[in-house]
Short mmCIF file of C-alpha atoms in Angstrom, two decimals:
data_model
loop_
_atom_site.label_atom_id
_atom_site.label_comp_id
_atom_site.label_asym_id
_atom_site.label_seq_id
_atom_site.Cartn_x
_atom_site.Cartn_y
_atom_site.Cartn_z
CA MET O 13 -39.89 53.57 46.47
CA LYS O 14 -36.36 52.43 47.16
CA VAL O 15 -36.15 50.69 50.53
CA ASP O 16 -32.72 51.15 52.11
CA ASP O 17 -31.04 49.13 54.88
CA MET O 18 -32.46 51.38 57.61
CA ASP O 19 -35.99 50.88 56.24
CA LYS O 20 -35.39 47.12 56.13
CA ASP O 21 -34.31 47.15 59.78
CA ILE O 22 -37.42 49.11 60.75
CA LEU O 23 -39.66 46.76 58.75
CA ARG O 24 -38.03 43.70 60.35
CA LEU O 25 -38.70 45.11 63.83
CA LEU O 26 -42.31 45.99 62.98
CA LYS O 27 -42.89 42.53 61.53
CA SER O 28 -41.75 40.97 64.78
CA ASP O 29 -43.81 43.39 66.89
CA GLY O 30 -46.28 45.69 65.11
CA ARG O 31 -46.92 47.52 68.38
CA MET O 32 -43.28 48.42 68.98
CA SER O 33 -42.96 52.12 69.81
CA PHE O 34 -41.00 54.54 67.64
CA THR O 35 -38.75 55.12 70.66
CA ASP O 36 -37.93 51.41 70.97
CA ILE O 37 -37.31 51.10 67.23
CA ALA O 38 -35.09 54.19 67.31
CA GLU O 39 -32.99 52.69 70.10
CA LYS O 40 -32.54 49.45 68.18
CA VAL O 41 -31.60 51.04 64.83
CA GLY O 42 -29.59 53.95 66.25
CA VAL O 43 -31.56 56.98 65.03
CA SER O 44 -33.99 59.43 66.61
CA ARG O 45 -37.63 58.67 67.32
CA VAL O 46 -38.65 61.43 64.88
CA ALA O 47 -36.50 59.90 62.13
CA VAL O 48 -38.19 56.52 62.66
CA MET O 49 -41.63 58.14 62.68
CA LYS O 50 -40.90 59.91 59.35
CA ARG O 51 -39.61 56.72 57.75
CA VAL O 52 -42.60 54.67 58.91
CA ARG O 53 -45.05 57.29 57.63
CA LYS O 54 -43.21 57.36 54.26
CA LEU O 55 -43.33 53.55 54.08
CA GLU O 56 -47.08 53.71 54.79
CA GLU O 57 -47.69 56.45 52.18
CA GLU O 58 -45.74 54.52 49.54
CA GLY O 59 -47.70 51.33 50.24
CA VAL O 60 -44.73 49.34 51.53
CA ILE O 61 -46.53 49.09 54.87
CA ARG O 62 -50.11 48.27 53.91
CA GLY O 63 -51.61 48.02 57.35
CA TYR O 64 -51.42 46.63 60.84
CA THR O 65 -53.47 43.75 62.13
CA THR O 66 -54.10 41.53 65.10
CA ILE O 67 -53.78 37.83 64.44
CA THR O 68 -55.59 35.54 66.83
CA HIS O 69 -55.37 31.81 67.33
CA HIS O 70 -58.18 29.64 68.59
CA GLU O 71 -57.30 26.24 69.98
CA GLY O 72 -58.97 23.52 67.93
CA THR O 73 -59.13 25.49 64.67
CA VAL O 74 -58.74 23.22 61.65
CA HIS O 75 -57.01 24.31 58.47
CA MET O 76 -57.32 23.18 54.87
CA PHE O 77 -55.73 23.97 51.54
CA LEU O 78 -57.80 23.87 48.38
CA GLU O 79 -56.20 23.23 45.01
CA ILE O 80 -58.68 24.16 42.30
CA TYR O 81 -57.96 23.54 38.63
CA THR O 82 -60.45 25.19 36.29
CA ASN O 83 -61.44 24.47 32.69
CA THR O 84 -61.16 28.10 31.72
CA GLU O 85 -59.56 31.37 32.78
CA ASP O 86 -63.06 32.76 33.33
CA TYR O 87 -63.25 32.15 37.09
CA GLU O 88 -63.81 35.62 38.59
CA ASP O 89 -67.11 34.48 40.09
CA LEU O 90 -65.33 31.56 41.79
CA LEU O 91 -62.74 33.96 43.24
CA GLU O 92 -65.53 36.26 44.47
CA TYR O 93 -67.31 33.31 46.08
CA LEU O 94 -64.16 32.17 47.88
CA ASN O 95 -63.49 35.75 48.99
CA ARG O 96 -66.98 36.12 50.47
CA THR O 97 -66.81 33.03 52.66
CA GLY O 98 -65.74 33.53 56.22
CA TYR O 99 -63.52 30.45 56.00
CA VAL O 100 -61.09 31.38 53.22
CA LYS O 101 -58.08 33.32 54.50
CA HIS O 102 -55.85 33.44 51.40
CA ILE O 103 -56.43 33.06 47.67
CA TYR O 104 -53.62 32.73 45.15
CA ILE O 105 -53.59 32.42 41.38
CA MET O 106 -50.80 29.97 40.71
CA THR O 107 -48.44 29.65 37.78
CA GLY O 108 -49.45 27.00 35.31
CA THR O 109 -52.82 26.53 33.74
CA ASN O 110 -55.90 27.77 35.56
CA HIS O 111 -54.75 26.86 39.05
CA ILE O 112 -56.14 28.50 42.20
CA HIS O 113 -54.76 27.82 45.67
CA ALA O 114 -56.81 28.83 48.72
CA SER O 115 -56.31 28.32 52.44
CA ALA O 116 -59.26 28.06 54.79
CA SER O 117 -59.82 27.68 58.53
CA ALA O 118 -62.85 26.76 60.61
CA PRO O 119 -63.73 25.48 64.07
CA GLU O 120 -64.92 22.12 62.68
CA VAL O 121 -63.80 19.83 59.85
CA SER O 122 -67.44 19.52 58.77
CA GLU O 123 -67.52 23.23 57.90
CA LEU O 124 -64.52 22.88 55.60
CA LYS O 125 -66.05 19.80 53.98
CA TYR O 126 -69.21 21.82 53.42
CA LEU O 127 -67.18 24.63 51.83
CA THR O 128 -65.45 22.18 49.49
CA ASN O 129 -68.75 20.56 48.50
CA MET O 130 -70.40 23.92 47.87
CA VAL O 131 -67.52 25.08 45.66
CA ARG O 132 -67.61 21.77 43.79
CA LYS O 133 -71.39 21.95 43.23
CA THR O 134 -71.70 25.70 42.55
CA PHE O 135 -68.88 25.78 40.02
CA ALA O 136 -69.12 22.27 38.59
CA ASP O 137 -69.12 23.66 35.04
CA LYS O 138 -65.84 25.52 35.62
CA ILE O 139 -63.85 23.12 37.79
CA LYS O 140 -61.77 20.41 36.19
CA ARG O 141 -60.42 19.13 39.50
CA ILE O 142 -60.53 20.17 43.14
CA GLU O 143 -58.34 18.77 45.90
CA ALA O 144 -58.81 19.49 49.59
CA HIS O 145 -55.91 18.83 51.94
CA GLY O 146 -56.38 19.06 55.69
CA VAL O 147 -53.44 20.27 57.74
CA LYS O 148 -52.05 17.44 59.83
CA GLU O 149 -49.51 19.46 61.79
CA VAL O 150 -48.28 23.07 61.86
CA VAL O 151 -44.49 22.99 61.88
CA MET O 152 -43.93 26.76 61.95
CA ASP O 153 -46.24 29.74 62.20
CA LYS O 154 -44.57 33.15 62.04
CA TYR O 155 -47.57 34.71 63.79
CA GLY O 156 -47.05 33.09 67.16
CA GLY O 157 -47.46 29.44 66.35
CA VAL O 158 -45.17 26.47 66.42
CA GLU O 159 -41.42 26.37 65.86
CA TYR O 160 -38.79 23.74 66.48
CA ASP O 161 -35.76 24.40 68.67
CA ASN O 162 -32.23 23.31 67.74
CA THR O 163 -32.86 19.84 69.18
CA GLY O 164 -35.91 19.27 66.99
CA ARG O 165 -38.39 19.67 69.82
CA LYS O 166 -41.49 21.83 69.43
CA ARG O 167 -41.64 25.07 71.34
CA ASN O 168 -44.03 27.98 71.41
CA LYS O 169 -42.61 31.05 69.74
CA GLY O 170 -41.06 33.34 72.31
CA ASN O 171 -40.10 30.55 74.72
CA GLU O 172 -36.36 30.62 74.07
#
């Protein structure tokens, strides 16, 4: 599907507020509510819009990135394992040789250490190297987290 400038404007608005009404979008892009509704439905049908979600943040949540380098390209079971855990939020197959990147979150550091140890032990025959990096500070989070203002000071998104 070819996405035109009007579609891009609609997508930008929905990314900033997935609950924005068709009427509000129509006012901002200068077309009718029905036109916006038709375009959004077409974007959904074509798979450009894949879904809508609620993203929550819990104070005290710790985040970690796993860099996993495997001995072989046969790591489907490792990917399935990561996918089944409640901690792993994203899994990426990286360019280069047998490199998996995963992000995980949990209420306690000990839970992420446990995850790393379980991956290391369960897939010891497949993993060449695994690195776990805890997140020290979130600089920007597009989903309502931290941003810096023009003076370099932190601010909560939306507090302009």
